[in-house]
Coordinates of N, CA, C and O in Angstrom, one line a residue:
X253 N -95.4 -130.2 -17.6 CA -95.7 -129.3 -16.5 C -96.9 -128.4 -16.8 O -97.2 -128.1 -18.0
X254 N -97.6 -127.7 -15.6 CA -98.9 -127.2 -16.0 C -98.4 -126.0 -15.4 O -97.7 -125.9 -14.4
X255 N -98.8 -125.0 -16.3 CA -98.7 -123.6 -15.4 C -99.9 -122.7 -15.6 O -100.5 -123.0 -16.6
X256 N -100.4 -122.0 -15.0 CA -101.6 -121.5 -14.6 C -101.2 -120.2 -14.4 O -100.3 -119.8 -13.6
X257 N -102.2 -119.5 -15.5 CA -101.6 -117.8 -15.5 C -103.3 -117.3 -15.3 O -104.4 -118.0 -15.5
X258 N -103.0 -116.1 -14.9 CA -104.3 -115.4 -14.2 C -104.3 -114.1 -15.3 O -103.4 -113.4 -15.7
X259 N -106.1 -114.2 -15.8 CA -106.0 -113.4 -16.8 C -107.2 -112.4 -16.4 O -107.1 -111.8 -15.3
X260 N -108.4 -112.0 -17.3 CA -109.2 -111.9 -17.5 C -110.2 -112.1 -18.6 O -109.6 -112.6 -19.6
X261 N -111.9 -111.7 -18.9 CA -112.2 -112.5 -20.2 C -111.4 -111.7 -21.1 O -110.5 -112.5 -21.3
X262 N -111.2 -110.7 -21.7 CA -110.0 -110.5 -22.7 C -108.9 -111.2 -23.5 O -108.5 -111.0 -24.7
X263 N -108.3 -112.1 -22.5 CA -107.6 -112.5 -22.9 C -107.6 -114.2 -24.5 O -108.3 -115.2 -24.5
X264 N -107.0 -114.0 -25.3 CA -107.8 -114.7 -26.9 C -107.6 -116.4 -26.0 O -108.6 -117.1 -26.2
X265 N -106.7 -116.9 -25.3 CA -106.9 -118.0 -25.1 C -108.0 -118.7 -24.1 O -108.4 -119.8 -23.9
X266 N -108.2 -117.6 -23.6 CA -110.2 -118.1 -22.2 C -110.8 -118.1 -23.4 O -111.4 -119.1 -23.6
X267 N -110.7 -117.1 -24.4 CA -112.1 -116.8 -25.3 C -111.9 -117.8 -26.1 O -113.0 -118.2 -26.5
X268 N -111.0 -118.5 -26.5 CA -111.0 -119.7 -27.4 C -111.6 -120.8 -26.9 O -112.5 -121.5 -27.4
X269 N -110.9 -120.9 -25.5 CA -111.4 -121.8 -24.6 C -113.3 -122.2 -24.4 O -113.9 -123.3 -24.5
X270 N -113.7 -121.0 -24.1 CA -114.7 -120.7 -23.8 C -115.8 -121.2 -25.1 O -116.7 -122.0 -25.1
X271 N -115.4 -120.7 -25.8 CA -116.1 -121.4 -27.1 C -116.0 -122.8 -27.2 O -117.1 -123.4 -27.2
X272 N -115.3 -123.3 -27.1 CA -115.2 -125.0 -26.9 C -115.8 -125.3 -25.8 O -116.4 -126.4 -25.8
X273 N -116.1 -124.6 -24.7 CA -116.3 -125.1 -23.7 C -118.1 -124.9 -23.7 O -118.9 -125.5 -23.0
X274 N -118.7 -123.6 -24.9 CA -119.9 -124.2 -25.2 C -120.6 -124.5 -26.0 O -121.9 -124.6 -25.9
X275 N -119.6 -124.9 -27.2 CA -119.9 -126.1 -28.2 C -120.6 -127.2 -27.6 O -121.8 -127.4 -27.8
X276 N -119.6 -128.0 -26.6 CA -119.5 -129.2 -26.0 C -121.3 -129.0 -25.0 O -122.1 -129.9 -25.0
X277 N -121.5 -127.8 -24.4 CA -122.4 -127.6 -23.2 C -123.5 -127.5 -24.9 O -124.0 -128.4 -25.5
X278 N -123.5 -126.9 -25.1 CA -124.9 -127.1 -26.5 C -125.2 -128.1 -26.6 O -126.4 -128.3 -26.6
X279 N -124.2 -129.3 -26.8 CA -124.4 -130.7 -27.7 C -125.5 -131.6 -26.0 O -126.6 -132.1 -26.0
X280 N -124.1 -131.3 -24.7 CA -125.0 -131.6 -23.2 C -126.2 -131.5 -23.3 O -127.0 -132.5 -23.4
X281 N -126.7 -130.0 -23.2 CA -127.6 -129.7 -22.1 C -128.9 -129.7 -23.7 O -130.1 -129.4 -23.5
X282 N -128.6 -129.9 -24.7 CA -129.6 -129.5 -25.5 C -130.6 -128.6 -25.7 O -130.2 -127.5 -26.0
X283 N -132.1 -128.7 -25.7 CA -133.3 -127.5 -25.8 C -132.9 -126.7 -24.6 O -133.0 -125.5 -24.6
X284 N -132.2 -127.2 -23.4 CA -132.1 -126.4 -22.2 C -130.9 -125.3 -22.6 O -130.8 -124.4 -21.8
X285 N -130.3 -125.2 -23.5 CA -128.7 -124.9 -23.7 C -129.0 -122.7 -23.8 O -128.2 -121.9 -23.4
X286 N -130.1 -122.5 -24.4 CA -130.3 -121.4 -24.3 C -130.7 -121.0 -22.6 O -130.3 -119.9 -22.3
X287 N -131.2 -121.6 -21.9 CA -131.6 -120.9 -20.6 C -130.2 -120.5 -20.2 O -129.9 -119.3 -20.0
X288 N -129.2 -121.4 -20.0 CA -127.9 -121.6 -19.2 C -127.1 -120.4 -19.7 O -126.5 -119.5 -19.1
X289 N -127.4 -120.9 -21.2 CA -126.0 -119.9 -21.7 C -126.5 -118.1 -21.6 O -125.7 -117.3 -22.0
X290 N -127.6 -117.5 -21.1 CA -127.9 -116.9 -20.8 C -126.9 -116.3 -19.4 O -126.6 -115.1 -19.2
X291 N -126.7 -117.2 -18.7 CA -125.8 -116.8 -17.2 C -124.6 -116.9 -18.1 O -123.7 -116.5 -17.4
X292 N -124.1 -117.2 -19.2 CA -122.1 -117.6 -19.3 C -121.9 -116.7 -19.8 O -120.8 -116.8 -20.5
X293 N -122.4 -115.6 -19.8 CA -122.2 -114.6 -20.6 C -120.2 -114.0 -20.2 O -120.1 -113.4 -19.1
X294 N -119.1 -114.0 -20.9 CA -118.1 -113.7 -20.1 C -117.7 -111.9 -20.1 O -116.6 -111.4 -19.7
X295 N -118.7 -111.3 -20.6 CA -117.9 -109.7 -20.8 C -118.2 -109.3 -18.9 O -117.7 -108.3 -18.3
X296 N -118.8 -110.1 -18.4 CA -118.6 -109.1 -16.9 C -117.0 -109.9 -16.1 O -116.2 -109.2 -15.4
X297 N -116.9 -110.4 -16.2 CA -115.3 -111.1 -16.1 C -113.9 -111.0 -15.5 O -112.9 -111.2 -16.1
X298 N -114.1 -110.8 -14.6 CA -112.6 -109.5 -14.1 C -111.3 -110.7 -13.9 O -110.1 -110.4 -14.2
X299 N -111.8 -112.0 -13.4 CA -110.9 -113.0 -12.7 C -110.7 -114.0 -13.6 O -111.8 -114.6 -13.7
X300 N -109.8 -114.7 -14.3 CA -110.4 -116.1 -15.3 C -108.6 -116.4 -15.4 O -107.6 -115.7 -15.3
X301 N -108.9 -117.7 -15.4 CA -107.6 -118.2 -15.6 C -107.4 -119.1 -16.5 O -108.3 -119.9 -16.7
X302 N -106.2 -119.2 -17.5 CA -105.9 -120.3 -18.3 C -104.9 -121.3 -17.9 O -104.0 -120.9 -17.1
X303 N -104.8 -122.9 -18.4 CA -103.8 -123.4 -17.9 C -103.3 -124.0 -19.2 O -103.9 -124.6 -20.0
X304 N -101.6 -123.8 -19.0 CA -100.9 -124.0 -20.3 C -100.2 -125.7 -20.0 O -99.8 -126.2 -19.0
X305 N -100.2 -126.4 -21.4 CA -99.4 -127.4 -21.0 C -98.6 -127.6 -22.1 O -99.0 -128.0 -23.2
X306 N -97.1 -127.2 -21.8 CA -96.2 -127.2 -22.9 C -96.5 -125.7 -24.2 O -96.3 -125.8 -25.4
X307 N -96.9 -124.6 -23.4 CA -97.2 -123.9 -24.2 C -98.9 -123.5 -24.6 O -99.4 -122.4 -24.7
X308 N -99.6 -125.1 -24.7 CA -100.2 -124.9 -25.2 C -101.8 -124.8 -24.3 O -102.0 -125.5 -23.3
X309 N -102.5 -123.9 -24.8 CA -103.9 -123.7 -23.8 C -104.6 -124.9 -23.9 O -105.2 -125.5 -24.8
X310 N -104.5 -125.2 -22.6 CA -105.7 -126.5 -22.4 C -106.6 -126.6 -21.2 O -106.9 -127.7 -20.8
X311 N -107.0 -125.3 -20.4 CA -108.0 -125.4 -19.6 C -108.8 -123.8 -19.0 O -108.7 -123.0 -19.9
X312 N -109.1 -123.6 -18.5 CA -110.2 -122.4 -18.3 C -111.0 -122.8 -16.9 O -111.5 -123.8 -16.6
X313 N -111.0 -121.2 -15.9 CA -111.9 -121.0 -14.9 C -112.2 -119.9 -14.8 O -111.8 -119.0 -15.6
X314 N -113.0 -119.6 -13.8 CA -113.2 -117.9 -14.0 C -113.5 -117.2 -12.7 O -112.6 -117.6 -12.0
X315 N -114.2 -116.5 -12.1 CA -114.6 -115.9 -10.7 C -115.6 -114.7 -10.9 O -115.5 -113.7 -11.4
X316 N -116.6 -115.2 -10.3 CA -118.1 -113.9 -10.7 C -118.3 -113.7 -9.2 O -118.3 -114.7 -8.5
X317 N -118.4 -112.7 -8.7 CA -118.7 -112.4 -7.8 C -120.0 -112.9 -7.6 O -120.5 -113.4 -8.6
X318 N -120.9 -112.8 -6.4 CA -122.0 -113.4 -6.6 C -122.8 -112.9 -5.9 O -124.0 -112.8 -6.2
X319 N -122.0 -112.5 -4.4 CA -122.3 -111.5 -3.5 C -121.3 -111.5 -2.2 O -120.4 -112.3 -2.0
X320 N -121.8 -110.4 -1.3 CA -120.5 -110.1 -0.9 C -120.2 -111.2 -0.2 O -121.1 -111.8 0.5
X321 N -119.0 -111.5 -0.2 CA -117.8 -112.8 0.4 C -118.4 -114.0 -0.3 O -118.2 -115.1 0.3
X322 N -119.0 -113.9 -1.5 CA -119.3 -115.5 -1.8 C -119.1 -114.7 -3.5 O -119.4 -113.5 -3.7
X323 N -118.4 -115.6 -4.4 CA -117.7 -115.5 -5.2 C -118.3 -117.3 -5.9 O -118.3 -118.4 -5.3
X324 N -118.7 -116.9 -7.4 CA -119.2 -118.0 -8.1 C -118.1 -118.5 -8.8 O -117.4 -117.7 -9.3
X325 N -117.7 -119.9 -9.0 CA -116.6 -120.3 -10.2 C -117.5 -120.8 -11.4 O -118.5 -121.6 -11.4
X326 N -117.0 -120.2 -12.5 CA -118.0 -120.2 -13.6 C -117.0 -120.7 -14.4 O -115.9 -120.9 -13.9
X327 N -117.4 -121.1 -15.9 CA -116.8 -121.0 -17.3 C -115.5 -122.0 -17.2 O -114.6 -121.9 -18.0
X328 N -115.4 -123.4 -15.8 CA -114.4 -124.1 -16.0 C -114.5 -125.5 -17.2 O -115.4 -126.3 -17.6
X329 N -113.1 -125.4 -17.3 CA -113.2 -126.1 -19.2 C -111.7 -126.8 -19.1 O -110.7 -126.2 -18.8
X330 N -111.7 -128.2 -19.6 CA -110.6 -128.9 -20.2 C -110.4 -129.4 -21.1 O -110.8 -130.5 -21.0
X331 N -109.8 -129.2 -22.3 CA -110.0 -129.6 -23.4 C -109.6 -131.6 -23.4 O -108.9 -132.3 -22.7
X332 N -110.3 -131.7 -24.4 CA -110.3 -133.3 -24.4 C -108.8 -133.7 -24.2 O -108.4 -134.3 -23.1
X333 N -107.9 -133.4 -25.2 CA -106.2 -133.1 -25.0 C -105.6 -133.4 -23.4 O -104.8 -134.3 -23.0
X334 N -106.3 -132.4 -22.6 CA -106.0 -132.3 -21.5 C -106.7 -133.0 -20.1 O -106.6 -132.8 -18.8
X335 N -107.4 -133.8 -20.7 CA -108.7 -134.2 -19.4 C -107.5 -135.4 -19.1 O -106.6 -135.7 -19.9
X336 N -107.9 -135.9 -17.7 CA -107.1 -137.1 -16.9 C -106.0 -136.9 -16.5 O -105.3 -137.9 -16.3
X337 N -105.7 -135.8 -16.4 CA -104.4 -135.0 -16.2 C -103.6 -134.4 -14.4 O -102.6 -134.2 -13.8
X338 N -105.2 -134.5 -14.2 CA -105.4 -133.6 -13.2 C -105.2 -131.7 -13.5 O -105.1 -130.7 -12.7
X339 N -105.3 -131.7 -14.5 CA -105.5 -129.8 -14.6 C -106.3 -129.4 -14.2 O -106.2 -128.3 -13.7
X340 N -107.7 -130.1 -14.3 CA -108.9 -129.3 -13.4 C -109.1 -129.1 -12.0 O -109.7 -128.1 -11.6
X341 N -108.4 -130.4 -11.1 CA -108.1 -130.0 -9.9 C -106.9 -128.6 -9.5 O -107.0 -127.9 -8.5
X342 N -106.1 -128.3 -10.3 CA -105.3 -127.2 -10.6 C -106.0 -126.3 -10.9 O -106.0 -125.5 -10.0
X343 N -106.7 -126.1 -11.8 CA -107.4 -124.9 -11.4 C -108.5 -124.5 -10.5 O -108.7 -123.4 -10.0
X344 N -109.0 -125.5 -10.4 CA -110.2 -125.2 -9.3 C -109.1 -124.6 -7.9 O -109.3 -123.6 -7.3
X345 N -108.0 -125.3 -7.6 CA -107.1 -124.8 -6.6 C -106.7 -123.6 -6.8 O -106.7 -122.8 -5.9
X346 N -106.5 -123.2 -7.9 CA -105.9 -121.6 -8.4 C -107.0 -120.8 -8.0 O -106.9 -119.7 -7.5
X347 N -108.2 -121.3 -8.3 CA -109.3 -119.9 -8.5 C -109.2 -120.1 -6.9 O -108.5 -119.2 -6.5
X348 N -109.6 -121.1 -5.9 CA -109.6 -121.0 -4.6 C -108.5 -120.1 -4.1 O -108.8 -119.7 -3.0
X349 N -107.9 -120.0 -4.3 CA -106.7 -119.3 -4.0 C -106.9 -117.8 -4.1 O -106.9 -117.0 -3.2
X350 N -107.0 -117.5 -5.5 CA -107.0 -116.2 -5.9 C -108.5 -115.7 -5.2 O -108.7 -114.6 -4.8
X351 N -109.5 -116.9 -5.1 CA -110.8 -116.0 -4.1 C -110.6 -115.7 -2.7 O -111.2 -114.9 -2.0
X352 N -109.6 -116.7 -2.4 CA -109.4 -116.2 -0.6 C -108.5 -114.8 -0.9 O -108.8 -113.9 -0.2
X353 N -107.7 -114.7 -1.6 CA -106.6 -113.4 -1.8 C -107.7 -112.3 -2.1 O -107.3 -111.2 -1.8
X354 N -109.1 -112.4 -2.7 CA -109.8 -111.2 -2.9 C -110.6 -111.2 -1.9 O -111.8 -110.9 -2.1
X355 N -110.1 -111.8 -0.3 CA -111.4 -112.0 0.5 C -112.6 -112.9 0.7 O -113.2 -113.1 1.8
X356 N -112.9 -113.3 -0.4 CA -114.0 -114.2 0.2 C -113.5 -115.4 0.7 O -112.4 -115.9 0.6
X357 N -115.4 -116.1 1.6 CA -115.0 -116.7 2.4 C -115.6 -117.8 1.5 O -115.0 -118.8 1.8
X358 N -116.5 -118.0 0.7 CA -117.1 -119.3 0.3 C -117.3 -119.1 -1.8 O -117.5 -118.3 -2.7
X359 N -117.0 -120.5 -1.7 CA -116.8 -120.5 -3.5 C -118.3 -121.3 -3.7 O -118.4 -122.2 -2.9
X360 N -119.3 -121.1 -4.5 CA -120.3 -121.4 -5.0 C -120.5 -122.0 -6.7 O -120.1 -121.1 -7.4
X361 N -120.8 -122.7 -7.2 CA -121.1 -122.9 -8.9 C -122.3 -123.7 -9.0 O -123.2 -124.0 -8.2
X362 N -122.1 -123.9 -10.2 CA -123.6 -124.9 -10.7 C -122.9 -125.4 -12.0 O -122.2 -124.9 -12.8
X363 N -123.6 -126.9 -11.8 CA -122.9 -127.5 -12.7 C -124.5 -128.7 -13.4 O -125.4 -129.1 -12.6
X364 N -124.3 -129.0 -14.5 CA -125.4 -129.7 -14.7 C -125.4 -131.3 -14.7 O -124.4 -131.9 -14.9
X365 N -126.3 -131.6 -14.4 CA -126.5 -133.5 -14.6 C -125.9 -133.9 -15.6 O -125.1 -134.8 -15.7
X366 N -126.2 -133.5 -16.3 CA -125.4 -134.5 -17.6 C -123.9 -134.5 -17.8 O -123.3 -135.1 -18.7
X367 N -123.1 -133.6 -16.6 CA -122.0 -133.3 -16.7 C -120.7 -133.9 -15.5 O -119.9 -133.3 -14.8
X368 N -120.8 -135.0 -15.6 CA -120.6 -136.0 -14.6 C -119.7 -136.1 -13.9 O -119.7 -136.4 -12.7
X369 N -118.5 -135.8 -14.9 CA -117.2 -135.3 -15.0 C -116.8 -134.2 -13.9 O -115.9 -134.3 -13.0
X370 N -117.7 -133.3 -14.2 CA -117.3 -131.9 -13.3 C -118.2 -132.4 -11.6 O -117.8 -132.1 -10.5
X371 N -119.2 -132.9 -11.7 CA -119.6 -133.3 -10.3 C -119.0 -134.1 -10.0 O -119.2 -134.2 -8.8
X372 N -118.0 -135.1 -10.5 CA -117.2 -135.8 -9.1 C -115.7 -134.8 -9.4 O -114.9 -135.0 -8.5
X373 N -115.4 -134.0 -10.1 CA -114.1 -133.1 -10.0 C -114.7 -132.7 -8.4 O -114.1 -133.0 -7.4
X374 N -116.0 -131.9 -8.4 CA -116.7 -131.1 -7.4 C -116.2 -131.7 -5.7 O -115.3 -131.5 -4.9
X375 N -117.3 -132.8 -5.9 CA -117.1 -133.5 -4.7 C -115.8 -134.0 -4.2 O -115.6 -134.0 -3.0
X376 N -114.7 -134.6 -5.5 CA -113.4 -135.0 -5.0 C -112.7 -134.0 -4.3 O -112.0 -134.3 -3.4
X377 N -112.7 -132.5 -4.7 CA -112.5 -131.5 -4.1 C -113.3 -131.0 -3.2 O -113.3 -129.7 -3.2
X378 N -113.9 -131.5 -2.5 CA -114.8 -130.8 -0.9 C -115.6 -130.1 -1.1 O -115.9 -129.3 -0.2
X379 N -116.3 -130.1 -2.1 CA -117.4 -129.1 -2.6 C -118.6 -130.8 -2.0 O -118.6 -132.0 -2.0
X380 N -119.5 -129.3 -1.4 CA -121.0 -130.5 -1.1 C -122.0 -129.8 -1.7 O -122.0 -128.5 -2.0
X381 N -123.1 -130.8 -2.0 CA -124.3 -130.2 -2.8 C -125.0 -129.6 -1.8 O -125.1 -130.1 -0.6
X382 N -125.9 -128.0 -2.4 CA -126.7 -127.1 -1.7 C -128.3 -126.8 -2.7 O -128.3 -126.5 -3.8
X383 N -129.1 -127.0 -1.9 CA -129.8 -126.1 -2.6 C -129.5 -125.5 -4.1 O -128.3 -125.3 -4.3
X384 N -130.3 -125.3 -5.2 CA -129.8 -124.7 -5.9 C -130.2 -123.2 -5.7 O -131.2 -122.8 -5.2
X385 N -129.1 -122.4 -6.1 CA -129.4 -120.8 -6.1 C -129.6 -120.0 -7.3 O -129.3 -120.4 -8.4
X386 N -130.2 -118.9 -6.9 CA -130.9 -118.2 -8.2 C -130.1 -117.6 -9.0 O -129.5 -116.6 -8.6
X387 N -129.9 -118.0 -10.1 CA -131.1 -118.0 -11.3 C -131.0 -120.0 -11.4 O -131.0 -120.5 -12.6
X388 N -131.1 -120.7 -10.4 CA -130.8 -122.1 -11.1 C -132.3 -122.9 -9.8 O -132.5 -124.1 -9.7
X389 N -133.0 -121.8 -9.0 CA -134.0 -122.3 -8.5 C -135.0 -123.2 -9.1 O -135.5 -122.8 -10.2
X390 N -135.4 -124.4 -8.7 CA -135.8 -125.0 -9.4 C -136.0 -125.5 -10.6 O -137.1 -125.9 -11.1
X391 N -134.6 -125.4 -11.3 CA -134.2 -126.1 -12.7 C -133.9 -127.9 -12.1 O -133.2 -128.3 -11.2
X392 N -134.6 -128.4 -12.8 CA -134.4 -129.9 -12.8 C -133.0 -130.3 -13.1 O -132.4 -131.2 -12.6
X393 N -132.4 -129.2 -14.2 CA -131.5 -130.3 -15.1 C -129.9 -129.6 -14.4 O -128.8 -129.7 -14.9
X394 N -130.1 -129.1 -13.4 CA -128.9 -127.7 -12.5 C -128.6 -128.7 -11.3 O -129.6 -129.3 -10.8
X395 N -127.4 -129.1 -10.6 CA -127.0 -129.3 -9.2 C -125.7 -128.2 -9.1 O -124.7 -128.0 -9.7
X396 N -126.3 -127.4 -7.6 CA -125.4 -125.9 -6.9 C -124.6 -127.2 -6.0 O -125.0 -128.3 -5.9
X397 N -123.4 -126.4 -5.5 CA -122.4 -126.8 -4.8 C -121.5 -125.7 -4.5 O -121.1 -124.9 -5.3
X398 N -121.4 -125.8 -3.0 CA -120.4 -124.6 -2.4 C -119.1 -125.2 -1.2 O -119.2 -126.4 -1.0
X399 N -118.0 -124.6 -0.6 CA -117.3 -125.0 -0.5 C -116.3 -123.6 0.2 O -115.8 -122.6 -0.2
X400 N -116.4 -124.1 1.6 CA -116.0 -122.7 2.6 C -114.7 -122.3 2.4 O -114.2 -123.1 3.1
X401 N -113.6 -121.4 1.9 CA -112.4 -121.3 1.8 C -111.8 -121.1 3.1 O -112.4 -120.5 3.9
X402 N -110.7 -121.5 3.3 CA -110.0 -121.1 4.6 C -109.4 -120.2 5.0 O -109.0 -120.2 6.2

């Protein structure tokens, strides 16, 4: 069973997480890996969630405000352990949740090409491609996706 607890970046299991999650994006996105990791920064962080399975931490999301009623999902991560599980569809549902409970009306992210995984997670979940938004304007290697909460 998966349980999904609501933290913030403080908490040691996002920050473990999170390090794995940009190990993996270094090895990805390569020479690009410094532009990106410039936005992941997690000390601004108020909303992040981990997801436990049997105890043990195996997934990560987060919520950056972005502007008013539109709320960015950043920093989501499943460890290898945990991928094919469906945990990531779980949390992307959790953060939607906890962003309609803080008001907003639309969830926004950015996710990169080489990351294939997380664009059909995207799309399987009702997220459609936009425009990319700034700071990801015209980056080649960036696809934005947003997704109206109800």
């Amino acid at each position: 069973m998966i349980k999904i607890v609501r933290a913030d970046a403080s908490n040691a299991d996002f920050v473990a997480l999170v390090k794995q999650l940009d190990a993996d994006l270094a090895i990805r996105d390569g020479d690009d890996h410094p532009f990106y990791d410039q936005f992941n920064k997690i000390d601004q962080i108020k909303y992040a969630i981990v997801a436990y399975e049997k105890g043990k931490a195996v997934g990560c999301g987060s919520l950056k405000e972005y502007a008013p009623g539109i709320v960015e999902i950043k920093r989501m991560y499943t460890t290898p352990q945990g991928r094919g599980k469906g945990i990531a569809t779980k949390m992307l549902e959790a953060l939607e949740a906890w962003a309609s409970e803080l008001s907003y009306e639309k969830c926004i992210l950015e996710t990169g090409k080489k990351q294939p995984e997380a664009i059909g997670l995207y799309r399987k979940n009702g997220y459609r491609i936009i425009l990319n938004y700034s700071p990801y304007e015209g980056v080649e290697n960036s696809i934005c996706f947003e997704k109206r909460l109800a």
